[in-house]
């Protein structure tokens, strides 16, 4: 097995032990009001979705909260991509496979950096709650509802054209990841957080362009 695959598998296994991994996907019907969102031409999502994905202010625990939030968001993309690979849509299947590979690697990297940068952090993913202290041991753990909201994986229309449904849902998902990464660039001075944020913006902007070609 290649070293990169070993690193991904070992880090994801640790994530499972820490409660950082995702459950099986559950996908209700898509909100079709989202079908025509434009990247760069308006809001990335509704005000409510932005609020759910708000990592909070630039303070002592921002970088940890960003990493935990982005890990959950990546799990959502992988869940959506997994149900698309074998649906008879070559373009969507190929792109879904690329997304799984890229985001699995980024999850492994974020888990590894989380351990290195925040050895005293709670082992479960944490969240920002307005008004709460920002000391590590006083952060609140994400609830299951927090994780589900962060993943955004319940937005695919499983009854229609799976390729188009995947493209429409993943465009919205990527737009939110880009918004989160842009927020991190504005608030964080951490070298890893800034580096992965730039990678997310670059990679997912290109994928949005390709996803639009599937609609």
PDB file of C-alpha atoms in Angstrom:
ATOM      1  CA  UNK A   1       0.000   0.000   0.000  1.00  0.00           C
ATOM      2  CA  UNK A   2       1.284   3.494  -0.775  1.00  0.00           C
ATOM      3  CA  UNK A   3       2.473   5.696   2.102  1.00  0.00           C
ATOM      4  CA  UNK A   4      -0.237   8.284   1.367  1.00  0.00           C
ATOM      5  CA  UNK A   5      -2.931   5.620   1.657  1.00  0.00           C
ATOM      6  CA  UNK A   6      -1.432   4.364   4.920  1.00  0.00           C
ATOM      7  CA  UNK A   7      -1.455   7.887   6.351  1.00  0.00           C
ATOM      8  CA  UNK A   8      -5.064   8.427   5.334  1.00  0.00           C
ATOM      9  CA  UNK A   9      -6.214   5.085   6.714  1.00  0.00           C
ATOM     10  CA  UNK A  10      -4.361   5.479  10.017  1.00  0.00           C
ATOM     11  CA  UNK A  11      -5.604   9.027  10.592  1.00  0.00           C
ATOM     12  CA  UNK A  12      -9.181   8.149   9.688  1.00  0.00           C
ATOM     13  CA  UNK A  13      -9.023   5.188  12.058  1.00  0.00           C
ATOM     14  CA  UNK A  14      -7.926   7.556  14.821  1.00  0.00           C
ATOM     15  CA  UNK A  15     -10.764   9.863  13.882  1.00  0.00           C
ATOM     16  CA  UNK A  16     -13.206   7.004  14.403  1.00  0.00           C
ATOM     17  CA  UNK A  17     -11.789   6.381  17.867  1.00  0.00           C
ATOM     18  CA  UNK A  18     -12.085  10.077  18.736  1.00  0.00           C
ATOM     19  CA  UNK A  19     -15.649  10.359  17.517  1.00  0.00           C
ATOM     20  CA  UNK A  20     -14.585  12.614  14.650  1.00  0.00           C
ATOM     21  CA  UNK A  21     -15.778  10.381  11.837  1.00  0.00           C
ATOM     22  CA  UNK A  22     -19.174  10.450  10.185  1.00  0.00           C
ATOM     23  CA  UNK A  23     -22.129   8.053  10.282  1.00  0.00           C
ATOM     24  CA  UNK A  24     -23.854   6.555   7.281  1.00  0.00           C
ATOM     25  CA  UNK A  25     -25.424   9.093   4.959  1.00  0.00           C
ATOM     26  CA  UNK A  26     -29.108   9.917   5.121  1.00  0.00           C
ATOM     27  CA  UNK A  27     -30.440  11.993   2.262  1.00  0.00           C
ATOM     28  CA  UNK A  28     -33.925  13.471   2.167  1.00  0.00           C
ATOM     29  CA  UNK A  29     -35.201  15.350  -0.863  1.00  0.00           C
ATOM     30  CA  UNK A  30     -33.299  18.332  -2.073  1.00  0.00           C
ATOM     31  CA  UNK A  31     -34.469  21.875  -1.547  1.00  0.00           C
ATOM     32  CA  UNK A  32     -34.818  22.758  -5.225  1.00  0.00           C
ATOM     33  CA  UNK A  33     -34.647  26.469  -4.466  1.00  0.00           C
ATOM     34  CA  UNK A  34     -30.886  25.843  -4.336  1.00  0.00           C
ATOM     35  CA  UNK A  35     -30.568  24.528  -7.883  1.00  0.00           C
ATOM     36  CA  UNK A  36     -29.461  27.793  -9.477  1.00  0.00           C
ATOM     37  CA  UNK A  37     -26.983  29.160  -6.940  1.00  0.00           C
ATOM     38  CA  UNK A  38     -24.078  31.014  -8.530  1.00  0.00           C
ATOM     39  CA  UNK A  39     -20.589  30.913  -7.035  1.00  0.00           C
ATOM     40  CA  UNK A  40     -19.167  34.393  -6.706  1.00  0.00           C
ATOM     41  CA  UNK A  41     -22.431  35.960  -7.811  1.00  0.00           C
ATOM     42  CA  UNK A  42     -24.286  36.158  -4.531  1.00  0.00           C
ATOM     43  CA  UNK A  43     -24.677  34.453  -1.176  1.00  0.00           C
ATOM     44  CA  UNK A  44     -22.995  31.098  -0.815  1.00  0.00           C
ATOM     45  CA  UNK A  45     -26.031  29.811   1.077  1.00  0.00           C
ATOM     46  CA  UNK A  46     -28.962  30.970   3.123  1.00  0.00           C
ATOM     47  CA  UNK A  47     -28.454  33.132   6.178  1.00  0.00           C
ATOM     48  CA  UNK A  48     -29.365  30.144   8.338  1.00  0.00           C
ATOM     49  CA  UNK A  49     -26.712  27.932   6.770  1.00  0.00           C
ATOM     50  CA  UNK A  50     -24.102  30.643   7.213  1.00  0.00           C
ATOM     51  CA  UNK A  51     -25.017  30.869  10.889  1.00  0.00           C
ATOM     52  CA  UNK A  52     -24.701  27.104  11.325  1.00  0.00           C
ATOM     53  CA  UNK A  53     -21.245  27.184   9.711  1.00  0.00           C
ATOM     54  CA  UNK A  54     -19.988  30.229  11.629  1.00  0.00           C
ATOM     55  CA  UNK A  55     -16.767  29.194  13.352  1.00  0.00           C
ATOM     56  CA  UNK A  56     -16.847  32.310  15.518  1.00  0.00           C
ATOM     57  CA  UNK A  57     -14.439  35.170  16.266  1.00  0.00           C
ATOM     58  CA  UNK A  58     -10.668  35.230  15.859  1.00  0.00           C
ATOM     59  CA  UNK A  59      -9.640  34.153  19.339  1.00  0.00           C
ATOM     60  CA  UNK A  60      -7.423  31.604  21.083  1.00  0.00           C
ATOM     61  CA  UNK A  61      -9.417  28.581  19.908  1.00  0.00           C
ATOM     62  CA  UNK A  62     -10.459  29.717  16.427  1.00  0.00           C
ATOM     63  CA  UNK A  63      -7.988  27.462  14.626  1.00  0.00           C
ATOM     64  CA  UNK A  64      -9.152  24.374  16.513  1.00  0.00           C
ATOM     65  CA  UNK A  65     -12.791  25.186  15.849  1.00  0.00           C
ATOM     66  CA  UNK A  66     -12.054  25.750  12.160  1.00  0.00           C
ATOM     67  CA  UNK A  67     -10.280  22.402  11.831  1.00  0.00           C
ATOM     68  CA  UNK A  68     -13.103  20.553  13.583  1.00  0.00           C
ATOM     69  CA  UNK A  69     -15.754  22.294  11.491  1.00  0.00           C
ATOM     70  CA  UNK A  70     -13.942  21.656   8.202  1.00  0.00           C
ATOM     71  CA  UNK A  71     -13.382  17.988   9.047  1.00  0.00           C
ATOM     72  CA  UNK A  72     -17.120  17.551   9.520  1.00  0.00           C
ATOM     73  CA  UNK A  73     -17.833  19.501   6.331  1.00  0.00           C
ATOM     74  CA  UNK A  74     -15.447  17.261   4.399  1.00  0.00           C
ATOM     75  CA  UNK A  75     -17.178  14.159   5.753  1.00  0.00           C
ATOM     76  CA  UNK A  76     -20.398  15.479   4.261  1.00  0.00           C
ATOM     77  CA  UNK A  77     -18.803  15.847   0.824  1.00  0.00           C
ATOM     78  CA  UNK A  78     -17.476  12.292   1.007  1.00  0.00           C
ATOM     79  CA  UNK A  79     -20.898  10.952   1.993  1.00  0.00           C
ATOM     80  CA  UNK A  80     -22.486  12.671  -1.002  1.00  0.00           C
ATOM     81  CA  UNK A  81     -19.753  11.508  -3.361  1.00  0.00           C
ATOM     82  CA  UNK A  82     -19.906   7.871  -2.247  1.00  0.00           C
ATOM     83  CA  UNK A  83     -23.517   7.449  -3.305  1.00  0.00           C
ATOM     84  CA  UNK A  84     -22.735   8.945  -6.715  1.00  0.00           C
ATOM     85  CA  UNK A  85     -19.784   6.851  -7.905  1.00  0.00           C
ATOM     86  CA  UNK A  86     -21.754   3.864  -9.246  1.00  0.00           C
ATOM     87  CA  UNK A  87     -24.873   5.622 -10.512  1.00  0.00           C
ATOM     88  CA  UNK A  88     -24.180   5.309 -14.251  1.00  0.00           C
ATOM     89  CA  UNK A  89     -23.124   8.924 -14.749  1.00  0.00           C
ATOM     90  CA  UNK A  90     -19.455   8.773 -15.859  1.00  0.00           C
ATOM     91  CA  UNK A  91     -18.723  12.482 -15.442  1.00  0.00           C
ATOM     92  CA  UNK A  92     -20.266  12.715 -11.993  1.00  0.00           C
ATOM     93  CA  UNK A  93     -18.773   9.401 -10.906  1.00  0.00           C
ATOM     94  CA  UNK A  94     -15.257  10.384 -11.908  1.00  0.00           C
ATOM     95  CA  UNK A  95     -15.488  13.744 -10.159  1.00  0.00           C
ATOM     96  CA  UNK A  96     -17.025  12.115  -7.076  1.00  0.00           C
ATOM     97  CA  UNK A  97     -14.061   9.745  -6.906  1.00  0.00           C
ATOM     98  CA  UNK A  98     -11.634  12.672  -7.100  1.00  0.00           C
ATOM     99  CA  UNK A  99     -13.499  14.496  -4.324  1.00  0.00           C
ATOM    100  CA  UNK A 100     -13.350  11.429  -2.071  1.00  0.00           C
ATOM    101  CA  UNK A 101      -9.608  11.071  -2.633  1.00  0.00           C
ATOM    102  CA  UNK A 102      -8.796  14.762  -2.134  1.00  0.00           C
ATOM    103  CA  UNK A 103     -10.979  15.310   0.905  1.00  0.00           C
ATOM    104  CA  UNK A 104      -9.956  12.026   2.573  1.00  0.00           C
ATOM    105  CA  UNK A 105      -6.363  13.209   2.351  1.00  0.00           C
ATOM    106  CA  UNK A 106      -7.270  16.629   3.754  1.00  0.00           C
ATOM    107  CA  UNK A 107      -9.194  15.030   6.629  1.00  0.00           C
ATOM    108  CA  UNK A 108      -6.169  12.882   7.487  1.00  0.00           C
ATOM    109  CA  UNK A 109      -3.956  15.964   7.373  1.00  0.00           C
ATOM    110  CA  UNK A 110      -6.324  17.998   9.548  1.00  0.00           C
ATOM    111  CA  UNK A 111      -6.575  15.190  12.115  1.00  0.00           C
ATOM    112  CA  UNK A 112      -2.792  14.937  12.220  1.00  0.00           C
ATOM    113  CA  UNK A 113      -2.338  18.703  12.596  1.00  0.00           C
ATOM    114  CA  UNK A 114      -5.049  18.813  15.251  1.00  0.00           C
ATOM    115  CA  UNK A 115      -3.063  16.358  17.367  1.00  0.00           C
ATOM    116  CA  UNK A 116       0.169  18.293  16.852  1.00  0.00           C
ATOM    117  CA  UNK A 117      -1.208  21.791  17.398  1.00  0.00           C
ATOM    118  CA  UNK A 118      -3.774  21.101  20.104  1.00  0.00           C
ATOM    119  CA  UNK A 119      -2.521  18.176  22.221  1.00  0.00           C
ATOM    120  CA  UNK A 120      -4.576  19.389  25.184  1.00  0.00           C
ATOM    121  CA  UNK A 121      -7.812  19.868  23.242  1.00  0.00           C
ATOM    122  CA  UNK A 122     -10.891  17.746  23.965  1.00  0.00           C
ATOM    123  CA  UNK A 123     -10.807  14.556  21.907  1.00  0.00           C
ATOM    124  CA  UNK A 124     -14.273  15.223  20.504  1.00  0.00           C
ATOM    125  CA  UNK A 125     -14.906  17.952  17.893  1.00  0.00           C
ATOM    126  CA  UNK A 126     -15.764  21.308  19.446  1.00  0.00           C
ATOM    127  CA  UNK A 127     -17.993  24.198  18.439  1.00  0.00           C
ATOM    128  CA  UNK A 128     -18.342  27.897  19.064  1.00  0.00           C
ATOM    129  CA  UNK A 129     -21.229  29.112  21.175  1.00  0.00           C
ATOM    130  CA  UNK A 130     -21.672  32.899  21.353  1.00  0.00           C
ATOM    131  CA  UNK A 131     -20.691  34.235  24.740  1.00  0.00           C
ATOM    132  CA  UNK A 132     -18.922  31.106  25.953  1.00  0.00           C
ATOM    133  CA  UNK A 133     -15.327  31.136  27.220  1.00  0.00           C
ATOM    134  CA  UNK A 134     -12.706  30.305  24.626  1.00  0.00           C
ATOM    135  CA  UNK A 135     -10.420  28.313  26.914  1.00  0.00           C
ATOM    136  CA  UNK A 136      -9.786  24.832  25.516  1.00  0.00           C
ATOM    137  CA  UNK A 137     -11.190  22.871  28.431  1.00  0.00           C
ATOM    138  CA  UNK A 138     -14.363  24.960  28.472  1.00  0.00           C
ATOM    139  CA  UNK A 139     -15.298  24.501  24.821  1.00  0.00           C
ATOM    140  CA  UNK A 140     -18.528  22.648  24.146  1.00  0.00           C
ATOM    141  CA  UNK A 141     -18.507  19.447  22.080  1.00  0.00           C
ATOM    142  CA  UNK A 142     -20.416  19.347  18.817  1.00  0.00           C
ATOM    143  CA  UNK A 143     -23.789  17.681  19.128  1.00  0.00           C
ATOM    144  CA  UNK A 144     -24.957  15.181  16.521  1.00  0.00           C
ATOM    145  CA  UNK A 145     -27.228  17.929  15.167  1.00  0.00           C
ATOM    146  CA  UNK A 146     -24.194  20.234  14.866  1.00  0.00           C
ATOM    147  CA  UNK A 147     -22.327  17.569  12.886  1.00  0.00           C
ATOM    148  CA  UNK A 148     -25.266  16.888  10.567  1.00  0.00           C
ATOM    149  CA  UNK A 149     -25.703  20.600   9.869  1.00  0.00           C
ATOM    150  CA  UNK A 150     -21.981  21.060   9.224  1.00  0.00           C
ATOM    151  CA  UNK A 151     -21.855  18.135   6.786  1.00  0.00           C
ATOM    152  CA  UNK A 152     -24.725  19.396   4.582  1.00  0.00           C
ATOM    153  CA  UNK A 153     -25.023  15.856   3.199  1.00  0.00           C
ATOM    154  CA  UNK A 154     -28.818  15.667   3.279  1.00  0.00           C
ATOM    155  CA  UNK A 155     -29.357  17.899   0.258  1.00  0.00           C
ATOM    156  CA  UNK A 156     -29.311  15.498  -2.694  1.00  0.00           C
ATOM    157  CA  UNK A 157     -32.429  14.624  -4.671  1.00  0.00           C
ATOM    158  CA  UNK A 158     -32.315  10.813  -4.673  1.00  0.00           C
ATOM    159  CA  UNK A 159     -35.348  10.475  -6.965  1.00  0.00           C
ATOM    160  CA  UNK A 160     -34.187  12.272 -10.113  1.00  0.00           C
ATOM    161  CA  UNK A 161     -31.028  12.458 -12.221  1.00  0.00           C
ATOM    162  CA  UNK A 162     -28.290  11.512  -9.766  1.00  0.00           C
ATOM    163  CA  UNK A 163     -25.558  13.230 -11.744  1.00  0.00           C
ATOM    164  CA  UNK A 164     -27.339  16.580 -11.793  1.00  0.00           C
ATOM    165  CA  UNK A 165     -28.478  16.162  -8.193  1.00  0.00           C
ATOM    166  CA  UNK A 166     -24.899  15.496  -7.108  1.00  0.00           C
ATOM    167  CA  UNK A 167     -23.608  18.500  -9.052  1.00  0.00           C
ATOM    168  CA  UNK A 168     -26.226  20.893  -7.675  1.00  0.00           C
ATOM    169  CA  UNK A 169     -25.756  19.756  -4.080  1.00  0.00           C
ATOM    170  CA  UNK A 170     -21.961  19.669  -4.250  1.00  0.00           C
ATOM    171  CA  UNK A 171     -21.788  23.172  -5.724  1.00  0.00           C
ATOM    172  CA  UNK A 172     -23.597  24.501  -2.652  1.00  0.00           C
ATOM    173  CA  UNK A 173     -21.413  22.372  -0.393  1.00  0.00           C
ATOM    174  CA  UNK A 174     -18.211  23.637  -2.001  1.00  0.00           C
ATOM    175  CA  UNK A 175     -19.406  27.245  -1.871  1.00  0.00           C
ATOM    176  CA  UNK A 176     -19.853  26.926   1.875  1.00  0.00           C
ATOM    177  CA  UNK A 177     -16.386  25.388   2.279  1.00  0.00           C
ATOM    178  CA  UNK A 178     -14.912  28.283   0.308  1.00  0.00           C
ATOM    179  CA  UNK A 179     -16.773  30.782   2.503  1.00  0.00           C
ATOM    180  CA  UNK A 180     -15.371  29.044   5.602  1.00  0.00           C
ATOM    181  CA  UNK A 181     -11.857  29.075   4.127  1.00  0.00           C
ATOM    182  CA  UNK A 182     -12.116  32.775   3.264  1.00  0.00           C
ATOM    183  CA  UNK A 183     -13.218  33.446   6.843  1.00  0.00           C
ATOM    184  CA  UNK A 184     -10.163  31.557   8.101  1.00  0.00           C
ATOM    185  CA  UNK A 185      -7.840  33.599   5.902  1.00  0.00           C
ATOM    186  CA  UNK A 186      -9.334  36.768   7.367  1.00  0.00           C
ATOM    187  CA  UNK A 187      -9.050  35.590  10.982  1.00  0.00           C
ATOM    188  CA  UNK A 188      -6.203  33.095  11.354  1.00  0.00           C
ATOM    189  CA  UNK A 189      -2.460  33.543  11.378  1.00  0.00           C
ATOM    190  CA  UNK A 190      -1.766  29.827  11.736  1.00  0.00           C
ATOM    191  CA  UNK A 191       0.394  28.540   8.876  1.00  0.00           C
ATOM    192  CA  UNK A 192      -1.466  25.248   8.485  1.00  0.00           C
ATOM    193  CA  UNK A 193      -4.942  26.770   8.656  1.00  0.00           C
ATOM    194  CA  UNK A 194      -3.980  29.356   6.056  1.00  0.00           C
ATOM    195  CA  UNK A 195      -2.332  26.785   3.798  1.00  0.00           C
ATOM    196  CA  UNK A 196      -5.255  24.364   3.792  1.00  0.00           C
ATOM    197  CA  UNK A 197      -7.695  27.254   3.362  1.00  0.00           C
ATOM    198  CA  UNK A 198      -5.901  28.343   0.186  1.00  0.00           C
ATOM    199  CA  UNK A 199      -5.885  24.721  -1.017  1.00  0.00           C
ATOM    200  CA  UNK A 200      -9.637  24.428  -0.400  1.00  0.00           C
ATOM    201  CA  UNK A 201     -10.377  27.651  -2.257  1.00  0.00           C
ATOM    202  CA  UNK A 202      -8.227  26.696  -5.239  1.00  0.00           C
ATOM    203  CA  UNK A 203      -9.323  23.056  -5.522  1.00  0.00           C
ATOM    204  CA  UNK A 204     -13.005  23.534  -4.862  1.00  0.00           C
ATOM    205  CA  UNK A 205     -13.320  26.595  -7.098  1.00  0.00           C
ATOM    206  CA  UNK A 206     -12.040  24.441  -9.960  1.00  0.00           C
ATOM    207  CA  UNK A 207     -14.411  21.622  -8.989  1.00  0.00           C
ATOM    208  CA  UNK A 208     -17.352  24.037  -8.963  1.00  0.00           C
ATOM    209  CA  UNK A 209     -16.504  24.960 -12.545  1.00  0.00           C
ATOM    210  CA  UNK A 210     -16.503  21.279 -13.495  1.00  0.00           C
ATOM    211  CA  UNK A 211     -19.693  20.567 -11.544  1.00  0.00           C
ATOM    212  CA  UNK A 212     -21.511  23.309 -13.435  1.00  0.00           C
ATOM    213  CA  UNK A 213     -20.743  21.400 -16.611  1.00  0.00           C
ATOM    214  CA  UNK A 214     -22.806  18.482 -15.270  1.00  0.00           C
ATOM    215  CA  UNK A 215     -25.988  20.529 -14.771  1.00  0.00           C
TER     216      UNK A 215
END
